Amino acid sequence: MDKIVIKGGVPLNGEVQVSGAKNSALPLLFATLLAEGQSEICNIPDLRDINTAVKLLCELGADAGRVQDCVRVDACKIASIEAPYDLVKTMRASVLVLGPLLARFGHARVSLPGGCAIGARPIDQHLKGFEALGAEITLDHGYVEAKAEKLVGAKINFDMPTVGGTENLLMAAALAEGETVLENAAREPEIVQLADALNSMGAKIEGAGTAVIRIQGVEKLQPLECSVIPDRIEAGTFMIAAAITGGNVLIKGAVREHQEALIGKMVEAGVRIEEEADGLRVVGPGKIRSVDIRTSVFPGFPTDMQAQFMALMTRAEGSSRISETVFENRFMHVGELQRMGADILIDGNSAIIRGVEQMTGAPVMATDLRASASLILAGLASENTTEVSRIYHLDRGYEKIEKKLAALGANVWREKE
């Protein structure tokens, strides 16, 4: 098993290229199941979750494989409608095959999903939507089975915005008969890219990026060709890395419109952020100011940046409060930051952080994907050496992060435990 080792105290300087967004690449890969023929999706990051998705597509009978930064998928000969537990347990995004398989073949059987242990993330909103479209849903021995002779458009009002639910229903409704209206839909950039991709395949979707999306079903879709948008969470992580080390970094590929909530809070903390032609330049302040945040669905402050921002606040002057409203179990990194000298108190769904003058490196353990990143960020700004173990979480969402940080001047490397 690998670990990341960091000798902190070095300001980061230079340029870093943001990889394609995992959370956009995964639904795009599964959307290829909607059409016969060969699809090609480029700017796909080399990550464990991507490899799992490709394996799942092959398990279903598709001919799928990577060519450099592209993945080609030929979905002509789908032989199975079942996504097995062994694959789905490692990546909850696997549930996104439900919509495409149900829409194209009228039948899908998918194991209940797994993924990071950051709280309950049920798929009841997905299933509610499929039932509204006319599917019969059964739960048996840990599997969801969906059947429908024909999907028929309907009005679906999500109880709360759900990214995966919106994506699954977008794909299913694209081939349903008549109009489907998704109300209280998720508004993330990844939703907009999926809708744009489906439209390029021949779908008729309007309103993506707003709370109401309208889909006019079509009989058939064409293969997909597209390029994945930059990963806004990776971009945000490098923005924090520049700030916490007092560095000066151009994050190439970072899109301001995807980062407005984070930018607002970082500027409030004293960080200078400038938009340039090919990305965002982040210049860390001499003194970091304390800032309160409250996570929310897009366009609010992203829960996937909460742990990283907490690392920044451990070095701020004064006290800050971070309130987590999306997941109920997403402060597992707090104990590890405390091992490095952080002063953090948990108060219900909030964490109160009192900034300290200096953190000290320590052996720490990653508990989930974004917690891994927060510990690396803290290590970059700490004295002595930090060792982050269990980084298999990290490899699910960050492409060669230690090499990218090293290219910016960080003293960081990967080694076997």
Coordinates of C-alpha atoms in Angstrom, one line a residue:
M1 CA 0.0 0.0 0.0
D2 CA 1.3 3.5 -0.9
K3 CA 1.6 6.6 1.2
I4 CA 2.3 10.3 0.5
V5 CA 5.2 11.9 2.3
I6 CA 5.4 15.7 2.5
K7 CA 8.2 17.9 4.0
G8 CA 6.3 21.2 4.4
G9 CA 7.2 24.8 4.5
V10 CA 7.8 25.5 0.8
P11 CA 5.7 28.1 -1.0
L12 CA 4.3 26.8 -4.2
N13 CA 5.1 28.6 -7.5
G14 CA 4.5 28.0 -11.2
E15 CA 1.7 26.5 -13.3
V16 CA -0.4 23.4 -12.9
Q17 CA -2.8 21.9 -15.4
V18 CA -6.2 20.7 -14.1
S19 CA -7.3 17.3 -15.2
G20 CA -10.7 16.4 -16.6
A21 CA -13.5 16.1 -14.1
K22 CA -14.0 12.6 -12.8
N23 CA -17.6 13.5 -11.8
S24 CA -18.3 14.5 -15.3
A25 CA -16.4 11.7 -17.0
L26 CA -18.3 9.0 -15.2
P27 CA -21.9 9.9 -16.3
L28 CA -20.6 10.6 -19.8
L29 CA -19.1 7.1 -20.0
F30 CA -22.3 5.5 -18.9
A31 CA -24.3 7.7 -21.3
T32 CA -22.5 5.8 -24.2
L33 CA -24.8 2.8 -23.3
L34 CA -27.7 4.8 -24.7
A35 CA -26.6 4.4 -28.4
E36 CA -25.3 1.8 -30.7
G37 CA -21.9 2.4 -32.3
Q38 CA -18.6 3.8 -31.1
S39 CA -18.4 6.8 -28.8
E40 CA -15.2 8.6 -27.8
I41 CA -14.7 10.8 -24.8
C42 CA -11.5 12.7 -24.3
N43 CA -9.7 14.6 -21.5
I44 CA -10.5 11.7 -19.2
P45 CA -8.3 11.5 -16.1
D46 CA -6.4 8.4 -15.2
L47 CA -8.1 7.4 -12.0
R48 CA -9.2 4.3 -10.2
D49 CA -12.9 5.2 -10.5
I50 CA -12.5 5.7 -14.3
N51 CA -10.9 2.3 -14.6
T52 CA -13.7 0.8 -12.6
A53 CA -16.3 2.4 -14.9
V54 CA -14.5 1.0 -18.0
K55 CA -14.4 -2.5 -16.4
L56 CA -18.2 -2.2 -15.7
L57 CA -18.9 -1.2 -19.3
C58 CA -16.9 -4.3 -20.4
E59 CA -18.8 -6.5 -17.9
L60 CA -22.0 -5.4 -19.6
G61 CA -20.7 -6.4 -23.0
A62 CA -19.3 -3.1 -24.4
D63 CA -16.0 -2.9 -26.1
A64 CA -14.3 -0.2 -24.0
G65 CA -10.7 0.9 -23.6
R66 CA -8.4 3.8 -23.1
V67 CA -6.3 5.4 -25.9
Q68 CA -4.1 8.1 -24.3
D69 CA -6.5 10.5 -22.6
C70 CA -9.6 9.2 -24.5
V71 CA -11.9 6.3 -23.8
R72 CA -13.6 4.6 -26.7
V73 CA -16.8 2.7 -26.0
D74 CA -18.6 0.5 -28.6
A75 CA -22.0 -0.3 -27.1
C76 CA -23.4 -2.3 -30.0
K77 CA -23.3 -5.7 -28.3
I78 CA -24.5 -5.2 -24.8
A79 CA -24.9 -8.7 -23.4
S80 CA -25.8 -8.1 -19.8
I81 CA -28.1 -5.7 -17.9
E82 CA -26.6 -6.4 -14.5
A83 CA -23.9 -4.4 -12.7
P84 CA -22.5 -6.8 -10.1
Y85 CA -21.6 -6.0 -6.5
D86 CA -17.9 -6.6 -6.9
L87 CA -17.6 -3.6 -9.1
V88 CA -20.4 -1.4 -7.8
K89 CA -19.2 -1.7 -4.1
T90 CA -16.1 0.3 -4.9
M91 CA -17.8 3.2 -6.7
R92 CA -21.3 4.5 -6.0
A93 CA -21.4 6.2 -9.4
S94 CA -22.0 2.8 -10.9
V95 CA -25.6 3.3 -10.1
L96 CA -25.7 5.6 -13.1
V97 CA -26.0 2.6 -15.5
L98 CA -29.5 2.2 -14.3
G99 CA -31.0 5.0 -16.4
P100 CA -29.3 4.1 -19.7
L101 CA -29.9 0.4 -19.4
L102 CA -33.5 0.8 -18.5
A103 CA -34.1 3.3 -21.3
R104 CA -32.5 1.3 -24.0
F105 CA -33.3 -2.3 -23.0
G106 CA -36.3 -1.9 -20.6
H107 CA -34.5 -3.8 -17.9
A108 CA -31.6 -3.2 -15.5
R109 CA -30.3 -4.9 -12.4
V110 CA -27.7 -3.0 -10.3
S111 CA -26.2 -3.7 -7.0
L112 CA -26.8 -1.0 -4.3
P113 CA -23.8 1.4 -4.4
G114 CA -20.8 1.8 -2.2
G115 CA -18.1 4.5 -2.2
C116 CA -16.6 6.8 0.4
A117 CA -17.8 6.4 4.0
I118 CA -19.1 10.0 4.4
G119 CA -22.6 9.4 5.4
A120 CA -25.8 7.9 4.0
R121 CA -26.3 8.7 0.3
P122 CA -29.5 6.8 -0.6
I123 CA -30.7 6.4 -4.2
D124 CA -34.4 6.8 -3.3
Q125 CA -34.8 9.9 -5.4
H126 CA -33.5 7.9 -8.5
L127 CA -36.0 5.2 -7.9
K128 CA -38.9 7.6 -7.3
G129 CA -38.1 9.1 -10.7
F130 CA -37.9 5.8 -12.5
E131 CA -41.3 4.8 -11.1
A132 CA -42.8 8.1 -12.2
L133 CA -41.5 7.2 -15.7
G134 CA -43.4 3.9 -15.5
A135 CA -40.7 1.5 -14.3
E136 CA -41.4 -1.3 -11.9
I137 CA -38.8 -1.3 -9.1
T138 CA -37.9 -4.2 -6.8
L139 CA -35.2 -4.5 -4.2
D140 CA -33.9 -8.0 -3.7
H141 CA -30.7 -9.3 -2.0
G142 CA -28.9 -6.0 -2.3
Y143 CA -29.8 -5.4 -5.9
V144 CA -32.1 -2.8 -7.5
E145 CA -34.1 -4.3 -10.4
A146 CA -36.0 -2.0 -12.8
K147 CA -38.3 -3.1 -15.6
A148 CA -40.4 -1.1 -18.0
E149 CA -42.0 -2.1 -21.4
K150 CA -41.9 1.6 -22.2
L151 CA -40.8 4.7 -20.3
V152 CA -43.3 7.5 -20.5
G153 CA -42.5 11.1 -19.7
A154 CA -43.6 12.6 -16.4
K155 CA -43.2 15.5 -14.0
I156 CA -40.7 14.6 -11.3
N157 CA -40.1 16.8 -8.3
F158 CA -37.0 15.8 -6.4
D159 CA -37.3 16.1 -2.6
M160 CA -33.9 17.7 -2.6
P161 CA -31.4 18.5 -5.4
T162 CA -29.5 15.3 -6.2
V163 CA -26.7 15.2 -8.8
G164 CA -26.8 11.4 -9.4
G165 CA -30.6 11.4 -9.5
T166 CA -30.7 14.2 -11.9
E167 CA -28.1 12.5 -14.1
N168 CA -29.8 9.1 -14.0
L169 CA -33.2 10.6 -14.9
L170 CA -31.8 12.8 -17.6
M171 CA -30.4 9.7 -19.4
A172 CA -33.6 7.7 -18.9
A173 CA -35.9 10.5 -20.0
A174 CA -33.9 11.1 -23.2
L175 CA -35.4 7.9 -24.7
A176 CA -38.8 8.1 -22.9
E177 CA -42.0 8.8 -24.8
G178 CA -43.2 12.4 -24.5
E179 CA -42.0 15.2 -22.1
T180 CA -40.3 14.8 -18.8
V181 CA -39.9 17.7 -16.4
L182 CA -37.3 17.5 -13.6
E183 CA -38.1 20.0 -10.8
N184 CA -35.7 20.9 -8.0
A185 CA -33.0 19.5 -10.3
A186 CA -29.3 19.7 -9.4
R187 CA -27.5 22.6 -11.2
E188 CA -23.8 21.6 -11.1
P189 CA -21.6 22.1 -14.1
E190 CA -21.4 18.3 -14.5
I191 CA -25.2 18.3 -15.1
V192 CA -24.8 21.0 -17.8
Q193 CA -22.1 19.0 -19.5
L194 CA -24.1 15.8 -19.5
A195 CA -27.2 17.6 -20.9
D196 CA -25.0 19.2 -23.7
A197 CA -23.5 15.7 -24.5
L198 CA -26.9 14.1 -24.7
N199 CA -28.1 16.9 -27.0
S200 CA -25.1 16.3 -29.2
M201 CA -26.3 12.7 -29.4
G202 CA -29.8 13.8 -30.6
A203 CA -31.6 14.4 -27.3
K204 CA -33.8 17.4 -26.7
I205 CA -33.0 18.9 -23.3
E206 CA -33.6 22.4 -22.1
G207 CA -32.9 24.2 -18.8
A208 CA -29.8 22.3 -17.6
G209 CA -28.0 24.5 -15.0
T210 CA -31.4 25.7 -13.6
A211 CA -33.8 24.0 -11.1
V212 CA -36.2 23.0 -13.9
I213 CA -35.1 20.8 -16.8
R214 CA -37.3 19.7 -19.7
I215 CA -36.6 16.7 -21.8
Q216 CA -38.5 15.8 -24.9
G217 CA -38.0 12.1 -25.5
V218 CA -36.6 10.8 -28.8
E219 CA -36.6 7.3 -30.3
K220 CA -32.9 6.9 -30.8
L221 CA -29.6 8.5 -29.9
Q222 CA -26.3 8.6 -31.8
P223 CA -22.8 7.8 -30.4
L224 CA -21.1 10.4 -28.3
E225 CA -18.0 12.5 -29.0
C226 CA -17.0 15.0 -26.4
S227 CA -14.2 16.3 -24.2
V228 CA -14.6 16.4 -20.4
I229 CA -14.7 19.7 -18.6
P230 CA -11.8 20.6 -16.1
D231 CA -12.2 19.2 -12.6
R232 CA -13.5 22.1 -10.4
I233 CA -12.7 20.2 -7.2
E234 CA -9.1 19.5 -8.2
A235 CA -8.8 23.1 -9.3
G236 CA -10.1 24.3 -5.9
T237 CA -7.7 22.0 -4.1
F238 CA -4.7 23.6 -6.0
M239 CA -6.2 27.0 -5.2
I240 CA -6.0 26.2 -1.5
A241 CA -2.5 24.7 -1.9
A242 CA -1.3 28.0 -3.3
A243 CA -3.0 30.0 -0.6
I244 CA -2.0 27.9 2.4
T245 CA 1.7 27.9 1.4
G246 CA 1.8 31.6 0.6
G247 CA 2.6 30.8 -3.0
N248 CA 1.8 32.1 -6.5
V249 CA 0.3 29.5 -8.8
L250 CA -1.6 29.7 -12.1
I251 CA -4.2 26.9 -12.1
K252 CA -4.6 26.3 -15.9
G253 CA -8.1 25.1 -16.8
A254 CA -9.8 26.5 -13.7
V255 CA -13.2 28.0 -14.7
R256 CA -14.2 31.1 -12.6
E257 CA -18.0 30.3 -13.1
H258 CA -17.4 26.9 -11.5
Q259 CA -15.6 28.4 -8.5
E260 CA -17.6 31.5 -7.5
A261 CA -18.5 30.3 -4.0
L262 CA -14.9 29.2 -3.2
I263 CA -13.4 32.3 -4.7
G264 CA -15.7 34.6 -2.6
K265 CA -14.6 32.9 0.6
M266 CA -10.9 32.8 -0.3
V267 CA -10.9 36.5 -1.2
E268 CA -12.6 37.1 2.1
A269 CA -9.7 35.2 3.7
G270 CA -7.2 37.6 2.1
V271 CA -6.2 35.5 -0.9
R272 CA -5.6 37.3 -4.2
I273 CA -7.3 35.6 -7.2
E274 CA -6.9 36.9 -10.7
E275 CA -8.6 35.6 -13.9
E276 CA -6.2 35.0 -16.7
A277 CA -6.7 33.8 -20.3
D278 CA -6.1 30.1 -19.5
G279 CA -7.1 29.8 -15.8
L280 CA -7.0 31.4 -12.4
R281 CA -3.9 32.8 -10.6
V282 CA -3.9 32.4 -6.9
V283 CA -1.5 34.4 -4.6
G284 CA -1.4 33.5 -1.0
P285 CA -1.5 36.3 1.6
G286 CA 1.0 37.0 4.4
K287 CA -1.7 36.5 6.9
I288 CA -4.8 34.3 6.4
R289 CA -8.1 35.7 7.8
S290 CA -10.7 33.5 9.4
V291 CA -13.9 32.9 7.4
D292 CA -17.1 31.0 8.2
I293 CA -18.5 28.7 5.5
R294 CA -21.7 26.6 5.2
T295 CA -21.7 23.9 2.6
S296 CA -24.6 23.6 0.2
V297 CA -25.6 22.3 -3.2
F298 CA -24.3 24.2 -6.3
P299 CA -23.9 27.2 -6.6
G300 CA -23.3 27.2 -2.9
F301 CA -20.0 26.2 -1.2
P302 CA -19.2 22.7 -2.3
T303 CA -19.1 19.9 0.3
D304 CA -16.2 18.4 -1.7
M305 CA -14.1 21.5 -0.7
Q306 CA -15.0 21.6 2.9
A307 CA -12.1 19.5 4.2
Q308 CA -9.6 21.4 2.1
F309 CA -10.9 24.8 3.3
M310 CA -10.7 23.5 6.9
A311 CA -7.0 22.9 6.3
L312 CA -6.7 26.5 5.2
M313 CA -8.5 27.8 8.3
T314 CA -6.2 25.9 10.6
R315 CA -3.6 28.6 9.7
A316 CA -6.0 31.6 9.9
E317 CA -5.9 34.4 12.4
G318 CA -8.9 34.1 14.8
S319 CA -11.7 31.6 14.8
S320 CA -13.9 30.2 12.0
R321 CA -16.9 28.0 11.8
I322 CA -17.5 25.4 9.1
S323 CA -21.0 24.0 8.9
E324 CA -21.6 20.8 6.9
T325 CA -25.2 20.5 5.7
V326 CA -24.8 18.0 2.9
F327 CA -23.4 14.9 4.6
E328 CA -23.7 14.0 8.2
N329 CA -20.4 12.2 8.6
R330 CA -17.9 14.4 6.9
F331 CA -15.6 15.6 9.7
M332 CA -13.5 12.4 10.0
H333 CA -10.4 14.4 8.9
V334 CA -10.7 16.5 12.1
G335 CA -9.0 14.0 14.3
E336 CA -6.1 13.7 11.9
L337 CA -5.6 17.5 11.6
Q338 CA -5.6 17.6 15.4
R339 CA -2.7 15.2 15.4
M340 CA -0.8 17.8 13.4
G341 CA -1.6 20.5 16.0
A342 CA -4.9 21.9 14.7
D343 CA -7.3 23.4 17.3
I344 CA -10.7 22.2 16.2
L345 CA -13.9 21.6 18.2
I346 CA -16.8 19.7 16.8
D347 CA -20.2 21.2 17.6
G348 CA -23.0 19.1 16.0
N349 CA -22.8 19.6 12.3
S350 CA -20.3 22.4 12.7
A351 CA -16.5 22.6 13.4
I352 CA -15.0 25.6 15.2
I353 CA -11.4 26.1 14.1
R354 CA -9.0 28.3 16.0
G355 CA -6.0 29.1 13.8
V356 CA -2.6 28.2 15.1
E357 CA 0.7 29.8 14.4
Q358 CA 2.3 26.6 13.2
M359 CA 1.3 23.0 12.5
T360 CA 3.7 20.1 12.9
G361 CA 4.0 17.1 10.5
A362 CA 2.8 13.7 11.8
P363 CA 1.8 10.3 10.6
V364 CA -1.9 10.6 9.6
M365 CA -4.5 8.4 7.9
A366 CA -6.9 9.3 5.1
T367 CA -10.5 8.4 5.8
D368 CA -12.1 9.4 2.5
L369 CA -11.2 11.1 -0.8
R370 CA -11.4 14.8 0.1
A371 CA -10.0 14.2 3.6
S372 CA -6.9 12.8 1.9
A373 CA -6.5 16.1 0.1
S374 CA -7.0 18.2 3.3
L375 CA -4.2 16.3 5.0
I376 CA -1.8 16.8 2.1
L377 CA -2.6 20.5 2.1
A378 CA -2.0 20.7 5.9
G379 CA 1.3 18.9 5.4
L380 CA 2.4 21.4 2.8
A381 CA 2.1 24.2 5.3
S382 CA 3.5 22.3 8.4
E383 CA 6.9 22.0 9.9
N384 CA 8.8 18.7 9.5
T385 CA 7.4 15.6 7.8
T386 CA 3.9 14.4 7.2
E387 CA 3.0 10.9 6.1
V388 CA -0.5 10.3 4.7
S389 CA -1.4 6.7 4.6
R390 CA -4.4 4.9 3.0
I391 CA -4.2 7.1 -0.1
Y392 CA -6.1 4.6 -2.2
H393 CA -9.0 7.1 -1.4
L394 CA -6.9 9.8 -3.0
D395 CA -6.3 7.8 -6.2
R396 CA -10.1 7.7 -6.8
G397 CA -10.2 11.4 -7.4
Y398 CA -6.8 13.1 -8.0
E399 CA -4.6 12.3 -11.0
K400 CA -0.9 12.2 -10.0
I401 CA -1.4 14.9 -7.4
E402 CA 2.1 14.4 -5.8
K403 CA 3.8 14.9 -9.2
K404 CA 1.8 18.1 -9.9
L405 CA 2.7 19.5 -6.5
A406 CA 6.3 18.5 -6.9
A407 CA 6.4 20.4 -10.2
L408 CA 5.3 23.5 -8.2
G409 CA 8.2 23.2 -5.8
A410 CA 6.7 21.1 -3.1
N411 CA 8.9 18.5 -1.3
V412 CA 6.4 15.6 -1.7
W413 CA 6.6 12.0 -3.0
R414 CA 4.9 8.7 -3.0
E415 CA 6.4 5.6 -1.4
K416 CA 5.4 2.1 -0.2
E417 CA 4.4 1.7 3.4

